PDB file of C-alpha atoms in Angstrom:
ATOM      1  CA  MET A  27      32.983 -12.908   3.073  1.00 41.00           C
ATOM      2  CA  ALA A  28      30.345 -14.253   0.678  1.00 53.00           C
ATOM      3  CA  ASN A  29      30.772 -14.114  -3.094  1.00 73.00           C
ATOM      4  CA  ASN A  30      27.168 -13.040  -3.681  1.00 83.00           C
ATOM      5  CA  PHE A  31      25.393  -9.965  -2.438  1.00 86.00           C
ATOM      6  CA  SER A  32      21.631 -10.011  -2.095  1.00 87.00           C
ATOM      7  CA  PHE A  33      18.496  -8.193  -0.997  1.00 88.00           C
ATOM      8  CA  ASP A  34      14.803  -9.020  -0.620  1.00 89.00           C
ATOM      9  CA  ILE A  35      11.884  -7.337  -2.350  1.00 88.00           C
ATOM     10  CA  VAL A  36       8.812  -7.211  -0.110  1.00 89.00           C
ATOM     11  CA  SER A  37       5.502  -5.360  -0.005  1.00 86.00           C
ATOM     12  CA  GLU A  38       4.544  -4.667   3.588  1.00 87.00           C
ATOM     13  CA  VAL A  39       2.279  -2.181   5.303  1.00 87.00           C
ATOM     14  CA  ASN A  40       2.985  -0.725   8.747  1.00 89.00           C
ATOM     15  CA  PHE A  41      -0.395  -1.383  10.360  1.00 91.00           C
ATOM     16  CA  MET A  42       0.503   0.673  13.443  1.00 93.00           C
ATOM     17  CA  GLU A  43       0.800   3.733  11.188  1.00 92.00           C
ATOM     18  CA  VAL A  44      -2.451   2.768   9.420  1.00 92.00           C
ATOM     19  CA  ASP A  45      -4.160   2.667  12.822  1.00 93.00           C
ATOM     20  CA  ASN A  46      -2.731   6.100  13.691  1.00 94.00           C
ATOM     21  CA  ALA A  47      -3.815   7.530  10.321  1.00 94.00           C
ATOM     22  CA  VAL A  48      -7.372   6.210  10.724  1.00 94.00           C
ATOM     23  CA  ASN A  49      -7.568   7.609  14.284  1.00 94.00           C
ATOM     24  CA  GLN A  50      -6.426  11.021  13.035  1.00 94.00           C
ATOM     25  CA  ALA A  51      -8.955  10.879  10.185  1.00 94.00           C
ATOM     26  CA  GLN A  52     -11.767  10.021  12.624  1.00 93.00           C
ATOM     27  CA  LYS A  53     -10.736  12.937  14.841  1.00 94.00           C
ATOM     28  CA  GLU A  54     -10.728  15.318  11.863  1.00 92.00           C
ATOM     29  CA  LEU A  55     -14.128  13.995  10.782  1.00 91.00           C
ATOM     30  CA  SER A  56     -15.592  14.758  14.212  1.00 91.00           C
ATOM     31  CA  GLN A  57     -14.175  18.307  14.185  1.00 91.00           C
ATOM     32  CA  ARG A  58     -15.006  19.406  10.623  1.00 89.00           C
ATOM     33  CA  PHE A  59     -17.881  21.828  10.273  1.00 90.00           C
ATOM     34  CA  ASP A  60     -19.136  20.382   6.974  1.00 86.00           C
ATOM     35  CA  PHE A  61     -19.677  16.994   8.690  1.00 86.00           C
ATOM     36  CA  LYS A  62     -21.680  18.315  11.703  1.00 88.00           C
ATOM     37  CA  GLY A  63     -24.932  16.359  12.015  1.00 85.00           C
ATOM     38  CA  SER A  64     -23.840  13.982   9.262  1.00 86.00           C
ATOM     39  CA  LYS A  65     -24.095  10.187   9.288  1.00 87.00           C
ATOM     40  CA  SER A  66     -20.643   9.959   7.716  1.00 89.00           C
ATOM     41  CA  SER A  67     -18.117   7.679   9.404  1.00 90.00           C
ATOM     42  CA  ILE A  68     -14.758   5.951   9.044  1.00 91.00           C
ATOM     43  CA  ASP A  69     -14.466   2.435  10.473  1.00 93.00           C
ATOM     44  CA  TYR A  70     -11.321   0.297  10.577  1.00 93.00           C
ATOM     45  CA  ASN A  71     -11.445  -3.485  11.011  1.00 93.00           C
ATOM     46  CA  LYS A  72      -7.920  -4.539  12.033  1.00 91.00           C
ATOM     47  CA  ASN A  73      -8.565  -8.268  11.649  1.00 91.00           C
ATOM     48  CA  ASP A  74      -9.926  -8.051   8.086  1.00 91.00           C
ATOM     49  CA  LYS A  75      -7.586  -5.167   7.173  1.00 92.00           C
ATOM     50  CA  LYS A  76     -10.484  -3.139   5.786  1.00 94.00           C
ATOM     51  CA  ILE A  77     -11.525   0.484   6.129  1.00 93.00           C
ATOM     52  CA  THR A  78     -15.197   1.283   5.587  1.00 93.00           C
ATOM     53  CA  LEU A  79     -16.198   4.808   4.586  1.00 92.00           C
ATOM     54  CA  ILE A  80     -19.855   5.850   4.898  1.00 91.00           C
ATOM     55  CA  GLY A  81     -20.937   9.178   3.448  1.00 90.00           C
ATOM     56  CA  ASP A  82     -24.286  10.968   3.167  1.00 89.00           C
ATOM     57  CA  ASP A  83     -23.723  11.542  -0.560  1.00 88.00           C
ATOM     58  CA  GLU A  84     -21.030  11.367  -3.254  1.00 89.00           C
ATOM     59  CA  TYR A  85     -19.523  14.698  -2.163  1.00 91.00           C
ATOM     60  CA  LYS A  86     -19.091  13.608   1.472  1.00 90.00           C
ATOM     61  CA  LEU A  87     -17.719  10.197   0.427  1.00 90.00           C
ATOM     62  CA  LYS A  88     -15.146  11.952  -1.766  1.00 93.00           C
ATOM     63  CA  ALA A  89     -14.231  14.233   1.166  1.00 92.00           C
ATOM     64  CA  LEU A  90     -13.767  11.162   3.412  1.00 93.00           C
ATOM     65  CA  THR A  91     -11.515   9.574   0.782  1.00 94.00           C
ATOM     66  CA  ASP A  92      -9.442  12.766   0.620  1.00 94.00           C
ATOM     67  CA  ILE A  93      -9.150  12.864   4.429  1.00 93.00           C
ATOM     68  CA  ILE A  94      -7.982   9.244   4.717  1.00 94.00           C
ATOM     69  CA  GLU A  95      -5.516   9.584   1.809  1.00 94.00           C
ATOM     70  CA  GLY A  96      -4.086  12.753   3.333  1.00 94.00           C
ATOM     71  CA  LYS A  97      -3.584  11.090   6.706  1.00 94.00           C
ATOM     72  CA  PHE A  98      -1.962   8.045   5.074  1.00 93.00           C
ATOM     73  CA  ALA A  99       0.447  10.325   3.201  1.00 93.00           C
ATOM     74  CA  LYS A 100       1.341  12.263   6.361  1.00 94.00           C
ATOM     75  CA  ARG A 101       2.034   9.022   8.256  1.00 92.00           C
ATOM     76  CA  GLY A 102       4.251   7.677   5.470  1.00 91.00           C
ATOM     77  CA  VAL A 103       1.894   4.845   4.439  1.00 90.00           C
ATOM     78  CA  SER A 104       1.883   4.258   0.691  1.00 89.00           C
ATOM     79  CA  LEU A 105      -1.430   4.923  -1.044  1.00 89.00           C
ATOM     80  CA  LYS A 106      -0.686   1.962  -3.325  1.00 88.00           C
ATOM     81  CA  CYS A 107      -1.649  -0.423  -0.509  1.00 89.00           C
ATOM     82  CA  MET A 108      -5.271   0.798  -0.684  1.00 90.00           C
ATOM     83  CA  GLU A 109      -7.594  -1.171  -2.957  1.00 90.00           C
ATOM     84  CA  PHE A 110     -10.900   0.666  -3.371  1.00 91.00           C
ATOM     85  CA  LYS A 111     -13.998  -1.497  -3.826  1.00 91.00           C
ATOM     86  CA  ALA A 112     -17.181  -0.439  -5.611  1.00 89.00           C
ATOM     87  CA  LYS A 113     -19.457   2.131  -3.994  1.00 89.00           C
ATOM     88  CA  GLU A 114     -22.760   0.727  -2.770  1.00 90.00           C
ATOM     89  CA  GLN A 115     -25.971   2.075  -1.285  1.00 88.00           C
ATOM     90  CA  ALA A 116     -26.229   1.634   2.482  1.00 81.00           C
ATOM     91  CA  PHE A 117     -28.948   2.256   5.061  1.00 81.00           C
ATOM     92  CA  GLU A 118     -30.957   5.511   5.123  1.00 81.00           C
ATOM     93  CA  GLY A 119     -29.714   6.680   1.720  1.00 83.00           C
ATOM     94  CA  THR A 120     -26.026   6.767   2.604  1.00 87.00           C
ATOM     95  CA  ILE A 121     -23.218   5.487   0.373  1.00 91.00           C
ATOM     96  CA  ARG A 122     -20.639   2.949   1.566  1.00 92.00           C
ATOM     97  CA  GLN A 123     -17.209   2.219   0.150  1.00 92.00           C
ATOM     98  CA  THR A 124     -14.761  -0.380   1.410  1.00 93.00           C
ATOM     99  CA  ILE A 125     -10.991  -0.032   1.177  1.00 93.00           C
ATOM    100  CA  GLU A 126      -8.963  -3.232   1.474  1.00 92.00           C
ATOM    101  CA  LEU A 127      -5.370  -2.885   2.655  1.00 91.00           C
ATOM    102  CA  VAL A 128      -3.073  -5.064   0.568  1.00 86.00           C
ATOM    103  CA  SER A 129      -0.038  -6.409   2.401  1.00 85.00           C
ATOM    104  CA  GLY A 130       2.359  -9.006   1.112  1.00 84.00           C
ATOM    105  CA  LEU A 131       3.464  -9.903  -2.391  1.00 86.00           C
ATOM    106  CA  PRO A 132       0.952 -12.143  -4.201  1.00 84.00           C
ATOM    107  CA  SER A 133       2.567 -14.847  -6.347  1.00 84.00           C
ATOM    108  CA  ASP A 134       1.282 -13.369  -9.624  1.00 86.00           C
ATOM    109  CA  LYS A 135       2.801  -9.962  -8.771  1.00 86.00           C
ATOM    110  CA  ALA A 136       6.062 -11.635  -7.697  1.00 87.00           C
ATOM    111  CA  LYS A 137       6.237 -13.396 -11.067  1.00 89.00           C
ATOM    112  CA  GLU A 138       5.546 -10.076 -12.791  1.00 89.00           C
ATOM    113  CA  ILE A 139       8.445  -8.408 -10.922  1.00 89.00           C
ATOM    114  CA  THR A 140      10.880 -11.234 -11.764  1.00 89.00           C
ATOM    115  CA  LYS A 141       9.796 -11.032 -15.410  1.00 90.00           C
ATOM    116  CA  MET A 142      10.399  -7.250 -15.413  1.00 89.00           C
ATOM    117  CA  ILE A 143      13.915  -7.795 -13.994  1.00 88.00           C
ATOM    118  CA  LYS A 144      14.693 -10.524 -16.547  1.00 88.00           C
ATOM    119  CA  ASN A 145      13.409  -8.364 -19.442  1.00 88.00           C
ATOM    120  CA  GLU A 146      15.844  -5.594 -18.475  1.00 85.00           C
ATOM    121  CA  LYS A 147      18.745  -8.081 -18.817  1.00 86.00           C
ATOM    122  CA  PHE A 148      20.222  -7.454 -15.365  1.00 85.00           C
ATOM    123  CA  LYS A 149      22.926  -9.948 -14.409  1.00 87.00           C
ATOM    124  CA  VAL A 150      21.154 -11.089 -11.251  1.00 88.00           C
ATOM    125  CA  ASN A 151      19.441 -14.203  -9.958  1.00 88.00           C
ATOM    126  CA  THR A 152      15.877 -13.908  -8.679  1.00 88.00           C
ATOM    127  CA  GLN A 153      14.107 -16.416  -6.483  1.00 88.00           C
ATOM    128  CA  ILE A 154      10.542 -16.204  -5.174  1.00 88.00           C
ATOM    129  CA  GLU A 155      10.404 -17.222  -1.501  1.00 87.00           C
ATOM    130  CA  GLY A 156       6.804 -17.049  -0.307  1.00 82.00           C
ATOM    131  CA  ALA A 157       5.842 -13.381   0.106  1.00 84.00           C
ATOM    132  CA  LYS A 158       9.243 -12.024  -0.922  1.00 87.00           C
ATOM    133  CA  ILE A 159      11.695 -12.142  -3.805  1.00 89.00           C
ATOM    134  CA  LYS A 160      15.395 -12.696  -3.153  1.00 90.00           C
ATOM    135  CA  VAL A 161      17.669 -10.999  -5.684  1.00 90.00           C
ATOM    136  CA  SER A 162      21.367 -11.926  -5.671  1.00 89.00           C
ATOM    137  CA  SER A 163      24.416 -11.031  -7.726  1.00 89.00           C
ATOM    138  CA  PRO A 164      28.207 -11.016  -7.340  1.00 89.00           C
ATOM    139  CA  LYS A 165      28.183  -7.250  -8.092  1.00 85.00           C
ATOM    140  CA  LYS A 166      26.646  -4.653  -5.790  1.00 86.00           C
ATOM    141  CA  ASP A 167      26.232  -2.277  -8.729  1.00 88.00           C
ATOM    142  CA  GLU A 168      23.834  -4.708 -10.427  1.00 86.00           C
ATOM    143  CA  LEU A 169      21.699  -4.902  -7.273  1.00 87.00           C
ATOM    144  CA  GLN A 170      21.609  -1.129  -6.969  1.00 88.00           C
ATOM    145  CA  ALA A 171      20.589  -0.890 -10.634  1.00 88.00           C
ATOM    146  CA  VAL A 172      17.714  -3.315  -9.990  1.00 89.00           C
ATOM    147  CA  ILE A 173      16.555  -1.292  -6.962  1.00 89.00           C
ATOM    148  CA  SER A 174      16.736   1.926  -8.973  1.00 89.00           C
ATOM    149  CA  PHE A 175      14.829   0.342 -11.859  1.00 89.00           C
ATOM    150  CA  LEU A 176      12.042  -0.939  -9.587  1.00 89.00           C
ATOM    151  CA  LYS A 177      11.750   2.392  -7.758  1.00 87.00           C
ATOM    152  CA  ASN A 178      11.321   4.184 -11.084  1.00 87.00           C
ATOM    153  CA  SER A 179       8.842   1.655 -12.489  1.00 87.00           C
ATOM    154  CA  ASN A 180       5.305   2.547 -11.515  1.00 83.00           C
ATOM    155  CA  PHE A 181       4.445  -0.801  -9.909  1.00 84.00           C
ATOM    156  CA  PRO A 182       0.891  -1.003  -8.449  1.00 85.00           C
ATOM    157  CA  LEU A 183       2.088  -2.230  -5.030  1.00 83.00           C
ATOM    158  CA  PRO A 184       4.376  -0.482  -2.544  1.00 85.00           C
ATOM    159  CA  LEU A 185       7.795  -2.175  -2.715  1.00 84.00           C
ATOM    160  CA  GLN A 186      10.442  -2.198   0.004  1.00 85.00           C
ATOM    161  CA  PHE A 187      13.989  -3.496  -0.263  1.00 86.00           C
ATOM    162  CA  THR A 188      15.238  -5.297   2.835  1.00 84.00           C
ATOM    163  CA  ASN A 189      18.180  -7.468   3.995  1.00 80.00           C
ATOM    164  CA  TYR A 190      20.682  -5.774   1.696  1.00 76.00           C
ATOM    165  CA  ARG A 191      23.888  -7.764   2.195  1.00 79.00           C
TER     166      ARG A 191
END
């Protein structure tokens, strides 16, 4: 048995669930009475990991945002993975907004997480390994305290804790 216990901190998005959520949102959009005869649409580009919302006006764009957020919540996809871009005018007077889906742990955010852990004076070792952070300690209680601390901190990315050993 190893002396050290460890786990990984990652930020991943289940793109199968995102696809399901977008499909459900498109279905709801086609069935809603307030969108009959509207140019509003929801498009999902899987390769670029972007969702494009097009609404006739601000009200319809806000309704589309509410629909997509509701479907994400129902499918268990964190809303923190959605990065809303600026609204822009599109063709025929419509308004377009792009949502980028953030997956993975950027190096600046990984450094921020390790700094947060160090500032709390946990007796653990942290190591950034690409898109994940490995946290290790001889005591399981310390690791559980770190997980609890990170769950309670309002970090701007969805965090998952994997490979707990």
